[in-house]
CSV table of C-alpha atoms in Angstrom, one decimal:
chain,number,residue,atom,x,y,z
A,275,MET,CA,108.5,95.0,123.1
A,276,PRO,CA,107.7,97.9,125.3
A,277,ALA,CA,105.1,99.8,123.3
A,278,MET,CA,105.6,103.1,125.0
A,279,ASN,CA,109.3,103.0,124.3
A,280,ARG,CA,108.6,102.2,120.6
A,281,LEU,CA,106.5,105.3,120.2
A,282,LYS,CA,109.1,107.5,121.9
A,283,CYS,CA,111.9,106.3,119.6
A,284,PRO,CA,112.7,108.9,117.0
A,285,GLU,CA,113.9,106.4,114.4
A,286,TYR,CA,110.7,104.4,114.7
A,287,ILE,CA,108.4,107.4,114.6
A,288,ALA,CA,110.4,108.6,111.5
A,289,ASP,CA,109.5,105.3,109.7
A,290,VAL,CA,105.8,105.7,110.7
A,291,ASP,CA,105.8,109.3,109.6
A,292,LYS,CA,107.2,108.3,106.2
A,293,VAL,CA,104.1,106.1,105.6
A,294,CYS,CA,101.8,108.9,106.9
A,295,SER,CA,103.2,111.3,104.4
A,296,LEU,CA,102.6,109.1,101.4
A,297,PRO,CA,100.4,110.7,98.6
A,298,LEU,CA,97.5,108.4,99.2
A,299,PRO,CA,93.8,109.3,99.3
A,300,TRP,CA,93.7,109.4,103.0
A,301,GLU,CA,90.4,111.2,102.9
A,302,LYS,CA,88.8,107.8,102.2
A,303,LEU,CA,89.6,106.8,105.9
A,304,ALA,CA,88.4,110.1,107.4
A,305,ASN,CA,85.5,109.4,109.9
A,306,LYS,CA,85.5,105.8,108.8
A,307,THR,CA,86.0,102.6,110.9
A,308,VAL,CA,88.8,100.1,110.2
A,309,VAL,CA,88.8,96.6,111.6
A,310,ILE,CA,92.2,94.9,111.8
A,311,SER,CA,92.6,91.3,112.8
A,312,GLY,CA,96.0,90.2,114.0
A,313,ALA,CA,96.5,93.7,115.3
A,314,THR,CA,99.2,92.7,117.8
A,315,GLY,CA,101.3,91.0,115.1
A,316,LEU,CA,104.4,92.2,113.2
A,317,ILE,CA,102.4,94.0,110.5
A,318,GLY,CA,99.2,94.8,112.4
A,319,THR,CA,101.1,96.7,115.2
A,320,PHE,CA,102.8,98.9,112.7
A,321,LEU,CA,99.6,99.5,110.8
A,322,VAL,CA,97.7,100.5,114.0
A,323,ASP,CA,100.6,102.9,114.8
A,324,VAL,CA,100.3,104.5,111.3
A,325,LEU,CA,96.5,105.0,111.6
A,326,MET,CA,96.6,106.4,115.1
A,327,ARG,CA,99.5,108.7,114.2
A,328,LYS,CA,97.5,109.9,111.2
A,329,ASN,CA,94.7,110.8,113.5
A,330,ASP,CA,97.1,112.8,115.6
A,331,ILE,CA,98.7,114.6,112.7
A,332,ASP,CA,95.8,115.3,110.5
A,333,GLY,CA,92.7,114.8,112.7
A,334,ALA,CA,91.5,112.0,110.4
A,335,ARG,CA,89.1,110.7,113.1
A,336,CYS,CA,89.6,107.2,111.7
A,337,SER,CA,88.3,104.7,114.2
A,338,VAL,CA,90.5,101.6,114.7
A,339,ILE,CA,89.0,98.3,116.0
A,340,ALA,CA,91.9,96.0,116.8
A,341,LEU,CA,91.1,92.3,117.1
A,342,GLY,CA,93.3,89.9,119.0
A,343,ARG,CA,93.2,86.8,121.2
A,344,ASN,CA,94.9,88.3,124.3
A,345,ILE,CA,94.1,91.6,125.9
A,346,GLU,CA,97.2,91.7,128.0
A,347,LYS,CA,99.4,91.2,125.0
A,348,ALA,CA,97.4,94.0,123.3
A,349,ARG,CA,97.9,96.3,126.2
A,350,SER,CA,101.7,95.8,126.0
A,351,ARG,CA,101.8,96.2,122.2
A,352,LEU,CA,99.2,98.8,121.5
A,353,PRO,CA,99.3,101.8,123.9
A,354,TYR,CA,96.0,103.3,122.8
A,355,PHE,CA,93.6,101.9,125.4
A,356,GLY,CA,91.4,104.8,126.6
A,357,ARG,CA,92.2,106.9,123.5
A,358,ASP,CA,89.6,108.3,121.2
A,359,HIS,CA,89.1,106.3,118.0
A,360,PHE,CA,90.6,103.1,119.3
A,361,SER,CA,89.0,100.0,120.7
A,362,PHE,CA,90.2,96.4,121.2
A,363,GLU,CA,88.1,93.2,121.0
A,364,GLU,CA,89.4,90.1,122.6
A,365,GLY,CA,88.6,86.8,121.0
A,366,SER,CA,89.5,84.3,118.2
A,367,VAL,CA,88.6,85.5,114.8
A,368,ALA,CA,88.3,81.9,113.8
A,369,ALA,CA,85.6,81.0,116.4
A,370,ILE,CA,82.4,79.8,115.0
A,371,GLY,CA,80.1,82.7,114.1
A,372,TYR,CA,82.6,85.4,115.2
A,373,SER,CA,81.8,88.9,114.2
A,374,PRO,CA,83.1,92.3,115.4
A,375,ALA,CA,80.6,94.1,117.6
A,376,ALA,CA,80.4,97.3,115.5
A,377,PRO,CA,80.1,97.8,111.7
A,378,ALA,CA,83.1,98.8,109.7
A,379,ASP,CA,84.0,100.5,106.4
A,380,TYR,CA,87.3,98.6,105.9
A,381,VAL,CA,88.5,95.2,107.1
A,382,LEU,CA,92.1,94.0,107.0
A,383,HIS,CA,92.5,90.3,107.8
A,384,LEU,CA,96.1,90.0,109.0
A,385,ALA,CA,95.6,87.3,111.6
A,386,SER,CA,97.6,84.2,110.8
A,387,SER,CA,100.3,81.9,112.0
A,388,THR,CA,103.4,83.3,110.4
A,389,HIS,CA,106.4,81.2,111.4
A,390,PRO,CA,107.7,77.6,111.3
A,391,ARG,CA,107.1,76.5,114.9
A,392,GLN,CA,103.5,77.6,114.7
A,393,TYR,CA,103.0,75.7,111.5
A,394,ALA,CA,104.5,72.6,113.0
A,395,THR,CA,102.9,72.7,116.5
A,396,ASP,CA,99.5,74.1,115.5
A,397,PRO,CA,98.7,73.3,111.9
A,398,ILE,CA,94.9,73.2,112.6
A,399,GLY,CA,95.1,76.7,114.1
A,400,THR,CA,97.1,77.8,111.1
A,401,ILE,CA,94.4,76.6,108.7
A,402,ARG,CA,91.5,78.0,110.9
A,403,ALA,CA,92.9,81.5,111.0
A,404,ASN,CA,93.4,81.6,107.3
A,405,VAL,CA,90.1,79.9,106.4
A,406,ASP,CA,87.5,80.1,109.3
A,407,GLY,CA,88.7,83.5,110.4
A,408,LEU,CA,88.5,84.9,106.8
A,409,GLN,CA,85.1,83.4,106.3
A,410,ASN,CA,83.8,85.1,109.4
A,411,LEU,CA,85.2,88.5,108.3
A,412,LEU,CA,83.9,88.1,104.7
A,413,SER,CA,80.5,87.4,106.1
A,414,TYR,CA,80.8,90.4,108.4
A,415,SER,CA,82.0,92.5,105.5
A,416,ALA,CA,78.9,91.4,103.4
A,417,GLU,CA,76.6,92.4,106.3
A,418,CYS,CA,78.0,95.9,106.8
A,419,GLY,CA,79.2,96.7,103.2
A,420,ALA,CA,82.9,96.9,104.1
A,421,ARG,CA,85.8,96.6,101.7
A,422,LEU,CA,88.1,93.7,102.8
A,423,LEU,CA,91.8,93.2,102.3
A,424,PHE,CA,93.1,89.7,102.7
A,425,ALA,CA,96.8,89.4,103.6
A,426,SER,CA,98.0,86.5,101.4
A,427,SER,CA,101.7,85.5,101.0
A,428,VAL,CA,104.5,84.7,98.6
A,429,GLU,CA,104.0,81.2,99.8
A,430,ILE,CA,100.9,80.7,97.6
A,431,TYR,CA,103.4,80.3,94.7
A,432,GLY,CA,105.1,77.3,96.3
A,433,GLN,CA,108.3,76.2,94.6
A,434,ASN,CA,109.7,77.8,91.5
A,435,ARG,CA,109.3,75.3,88.6
A,436,GLY,CA,112.4,76.6,87.0
A,437,ASP,CA,110.6,78.3,84.2
A,438,VAL,CA,110.7,81.9,85.5
A,439,GLU,CA,113.1,84.1,87.5
A,440,ARG,CA,110.3,85.9,89.4
A,441,TYR,CA,106.7,85.2,90.3
A,442,ASP,CA,104.2,87.6,88.8
A,443,GLU,CA,100.5,87.5,89.9
A,444,LYS,CA,99.6,85.0,87.1
A,445,TYR,CA,102.3,82.4,88.0
A,446,CYS,CA,101.3,79.0,89.4
A,447,GLY,CA,104.1,77.3,91.2
A,448,ASN,CA,104.3,73.8,92.7
A,449,ILE,CA,103.0,72.9,96.2
A,450,ASP,CA,102.9,69.4,97.7
A,451,CYS,CA,99.5,69.6,99.5
A,452,ASN,CA,100.0,66.3,101.3
A,453,THR,CA,102.4,67.6,103.9
A,454,LEU,CA,102.2,69.2,107.3
A,455,ARG,CA,103.8,72.4,106.0
A,456,ALA,CA,101.0,72.8,103.4
A,457,CYS,CA,98.7,74.0,106.2
A,458,TYR,CA,99.9,77.5,105.6
A,459,ASN,CA,100.3,78.0,101.9
A,460,GLU,CA,97.2,75.9,100.9
A,461,SER,CA,95.0,77.7,103.3
A,462,LYS,CA,96.3,81.0,102.0
A,463,ARG,CA,95.4,79.8,98.5
A,464,LEU,CA,91.9,78.8,99.6
A,465,GLY,CA,91.5,82.2,101.3
A,466,GLU,CA,92.1,83.9,98.0
A,467,ALA,CA,89.4,81.7,96.3
A,468,MET,CA,87.1,82.5,99.2
A,469,CYS,CA,87.5,86.2,98.4
A,470,GLN,CA,86.4,85.6,94.8
A,471,ALA,CA,83.4,83.4,96.0
A,472,TYR,CA,82.2,86.1,98.4
A,473,ARG,CA,82.6,88.8,95.7
A,474,SER,CA,80.5,86.7,93.3
A,475,GLN,CA,77.7,85.6,95.7
A,476,LYS,CA,77.6,88.3,98.4
A,477,GLY,CA,78.9,91.4,96.5
A,478,VAL,CA,81.9,91.9,98.9
A,479,GLU,CA,84.6,94.2,97.7
A,480,ALA,CA,87.8,92.3,98.3
A,481,VAL,CA,91.5,92.9,97.4
A,482,ILE,CA,94.4,90.6,98.0
A,483,ALA,CA,98.0,91.5,99.1
A,484,ARG,CA,100.6,88.8,98.4
A,485,ILE,CA,103.4,89.9,100.7
A,486,ALA,CA,107.1,89.0,100.7
A,487,ARG,CA,108.8,87.9,103.8
A,488,VAL,CA,108.4,90.7,106.3
A,489,TYR,CA,110.8,91.9,109.1
A,490,GLY,CA,111.1,95.0,111.2
A,491,PRO,CA,111.2,96.4,114.7
A,492,THR,CA,107.7,95.2,115.5
A,493,LEU,CA,108.7,91.5,115.2
A,494,LEU,CA,107.7,89.3,118.1
A,495,PRO,CA,110.2,87.6,120.4
A,496,ASP,CA,108.8,84.1,119.7
A,497,ASP,CA,109.0,84.5,115.9
A,498,SER,CA,110.9,81.5,114.6
A,499,LYS,CA,111.5,82.6,111.1
A,500,ALA,CA,115.2,82.6,110.1
A,501,LEU,CA,115.6,86.3,109.8
A,502,SER,CA,113.8,87.0,113.1
A,503,GLN,CA,116.1,84.5,114.9
A,504,PHE,CA,119.2,86.2,113.3
A,505,LEU,CA,118.1,89.5,114.6
A,506,HIS,CA,117.2,88.3,118.1
A,507,ARG,CA,120.4,86.4,118.6
A,508,SER,CA,122.6,89.3,117.3
A,509,LEU,CA,120.9,91.7,119.6
A,510,ALA,CA,121.7,89.4,122.5
A,511,GLY,CA,125.4,89.4,121.4
A,512,GLU,CA,125.2,85.8,120.3
A,513,ASP,CA,126.4,84.3,117.0
A,514,VAL,CA,123.9,84.2,114.2
A,515,VAL,CA,122.8,80.5,113.6
A,516,LEU,CA,122.3,79.3,110.1
A,517,LYS,CA,120.3,76.1,110.0
A,518,SER,CA,120.9,75.2,106.3
A,519,GLU,CA,123.5,75.8,103.6
A,520,GLY,CA,121.8,79.2,103.2
A,521,THR,CA,121.5,79.1,99.4
A,522,GLN,CA,117.8,79.8,99.4
A,523,LYS,CA,117.1,83.2,97.8
A,524,PHE,CA,113.9,85.1,98.8
A,525,SER,CA,112.3,88.5,98.6
A,526,TYR,CA,112.1,90.4,101.9
A,527,LEU,CA,110.3,93.6,102.9
A,528,HIS,CA,110.6,96.0,105.8
A,529,VAL,CA,107.4,96.3,107.7
A,530,ALA,CA,107.0,100.0,106.9
A,531,ASP,CA,107.1,99.1,103.2
A,532,ALA,CA,104.7,96.3,103.8
A,533,VAL,CA,102.2,98.6,105.5
A,534,SER,CA,102.5,101.3,102.8
A,535,GLY,CA,101.8,98.5,100.3
A,536,LEU,CA,98.7,97.4,102.2
A,537,LEU,CA,97.4,100.9,102.3
A,538,HIS,CA,97.9,101.4,98.5
A,539,ILE,CA,96.0,98.1,97.9
A,540,LEU,CA,93.2,98.9,100.3
A,541,LEU,CA,92.6,102.5,99.0
A,542,LEU,CA,93.6,102.1,95.4
A,543,GLY,CA,93.5,98.4,94.5
A,544,ILE,CA,90.9,97.2,92.0
A,545,ASP,CA,88.2,95.0,93.4
A,546,GLY,CA,89.1,91.3,93.0
A,547,GLU,CA,92.7,91.9,92.1
A,548,ALA,CA,95.8,90.4,93.8
A,549,TYR,CA,99.0,92.4,94.1
A,550,ASN,CA,102.6,91.3,94.9
A,551,LEU,CA,104.3,93.5,97.5
A,552,ALA,CA,108.1,93.0,96.9
A,553,ASP,CA,111.1,95.0,95.9
A,554,ARG,CA,114.2,93.9,94.0
A,555,GLY,CA,116.4,95.8,96.3
A,556,SER,CA,115.5,93.3,99.1
A,557,ASP,CA,116.1,90.1,97.2
A,558,VAL,CA,118.9,88.2,99.0
A,559,MET,CA,120.3,84.8,99.6
A,560,LEU,CA,119.8,83.5,103.2
A,561,LYS,CA,123.5,83.0,103.9
A,562,ASP,CA,124.2,86.6,102.8
A,563,LEU,CA,121.4,87.8,105.0
A,564,ALA,CA,122.9,86.0,108.0
A,565,GLY,CA,126.2,87.6,107.2
A,566,LEU,CA,124.6,91.1,106.9
A,567,VAL,CA,123.0,90.8,110.3
A,568,ALA,CA,126.2,89.4,111.9
A,569,LYS,CA,128.4,92.1,110.5
A,570,ALA,CA,126.1,94.8,111.7
A,571,SER,CA,126.2,93.3,115.2
A,572,GLY,CA,129.8,92.3,115.4
A,573,VAL,CA,129.1,88.6,115.8
A,574,LYS,CA,129.8,85.5,113.7
A,575,VAL,CA,127.7,83.1,111.6
A,576,VAL,CA,127.7,79.5,112.8
A,577,PHE,CA,125.9,76.4,111.3
A,578,ARG,CA,123.6,74.2,113.4
A,579,PHE,CA,121.1,71.6,112.3
A,580,PRO,CA,117.5,72.4,113.0
A,581,ASP,CA,115.5,70.2,115.4
A,582,ALA,CA,112.8,68.0,114.0
A,583,GLN,CA,110.0,70.3,115.0
A,584,GLU,CA,111.6,73.3,113.3
A,585,ALA,CA,112.4,71.3,110.2
A,586,ALA,CA,108.8,70.3,109.8
A,587,GLY,CA,107.7,73.9,109.6
A,588,TYR,CA,110.3,75.0,107.1
A,589,SER,CA,109.4,76.0,103.6
A,590,LYS,CA,110.8,73.7,100.9
A,591,ALA,CA,111.1,76.6,98.4
A,592,THR,CA,114.7,77.4,97.5
A,593,LEU,CA,114.1,80.3,95.0
A,594,ALA,CA,111.1,82.6,95.7
A,595,LEU,CA,111.5,86.0,94.1
A,596,MET,CA,108.5,88.2,93.5
A,597,ASP,CA,107.8,90.6,90.7
A,598,GLY,CA,106.4,93.8,92.2
A,599,ASN,CA,105.7,95.6,88.9
A,600,LYS,CA,101.9,95.4,89.1
A,601,ALA,CA,101.7,97.3,92.4
A,602,ARG,CA,104.3,99.7,91.2
A,603,ASN,CA,102.8,100.4,87.8
A,604,GLU,CA,99.1,100.3,88.7
A,605,LEU,CA,99.0,101.7,92.2
A,606,GLY,CA,102.2,103.8,92.3
A,607,TRP,CA,103.6,101.8,95.3
A,608,SER,CA,107.3,101.3,95.8
A,609,ALA,CA,109.4,100.2,98.7
A,610,ARG,CA,111.7,102.8,100.3
A,611,MET,CA,114.1,100.5,102.1
A,612,GLY,CA,116.5,98.1,100.6
A,613,ILE,CA,117.6,95.1,102.7
A,614,SER,CA,120.8,96.7,103.9
A,615,GLU,CA,119.2,99.8,105.1
A,616,GLY,CA,116.2,97.9,106.5
A,617,ILE,CA,118.3,95.6,108.6
A,618,SER,CA,120.4,98.4,109.9
A,619,ARG,CA,117.3,100.4,110.8
A,620,THR,CA,115.6,97.5,112.4
A,621,LEU,CA,118.7,96.8,114.6
A,622,CYS,CA,119.0,100.4,115.5
A,623,VAL,CA,115.4,100.6,116.7
A,624,LEU,CA,115.5,97.3,118.6
A,625,ARG,CA,118.7,98.2,120.3
A,626,SER,CA,117.1,101.5,121.4
A,627,LEU,CA,114.1,99.6,122.7
A,628,ASN,CA,116.3,97.3,124.8
A,629,ASN,CA,117.8,100.3,126.4
A,630,PRO,CA,115.7,101.3,129.5
A,631,GLY,CA,116.4,105.0,128.6
A,632,GLY,CA,114.6,104.6,125.3
A,633,CYS,CA,116.0,106.1,122.1
């Protein structure tokens, strides 16, 4: 996605500004340093945009250290090279002994494989980002006294046992750990346990965000999640392809709401606590989601079997709805975009970005 076009798109900037205007204790970030792993990803890119925009609007002087494995990708996604209060460090956060070069006050570990083809083709890399990468950043946080946020996932709950409608933070679902697909959800579970271990032994302040399935205009072209593929195909004028009966029902979240939730947890969350980031207005069945995208783009929904590689990376969960009451009641967080508005807004921004003239 052309980064400069993104930041010139009024609809996109409006979404960023809504996050910047939230009644948060932004003063905690003033003159502080924030390290963000996975800074070129779907969530990381939007978060960097928010923090840099906040610097422009309010003079927050919050220094952002973006971590990523590819500097060329970073240059195309993050148009802040040469700007004050921004720096990029190239490298794998999972490399043995990795540590950012400068000390930080806050660390957000967002780097992770996030879609089926990655799980199926690089399960070792998936585990290493969630475990080795987190261990490196926990050790770094212990050394410099930083507060760390670990981006966990709805997938730590596994399959619904049929005893609840929604997962709250105390729910323990069912995961078959002896599968290829378990590389993701089991390593996220271990990551949460590691946060507790480093809190106990090293005194690290750590908070955990369990995030619903995220979408939005910063999604990457190679993202193989179902909704991402629906959006990509519809933007190309192609029919939306449904690779199952579509009866799975999941919680979704627009990236702007995901980032606002992360900031609530980072700045207001209680040390050691985990918080679900989900909204009932974005709970939807997959076939209805496909229909929503297709209708908004004037195309059809067609069925096609997934190839073996795709199928190996798919979640086995068929009902995964999250209870977001804890974040709402304790932190004052709430999502601002239901699924219909979020899809419409995402398509609007992406269409604008595909137009050489911008928005």
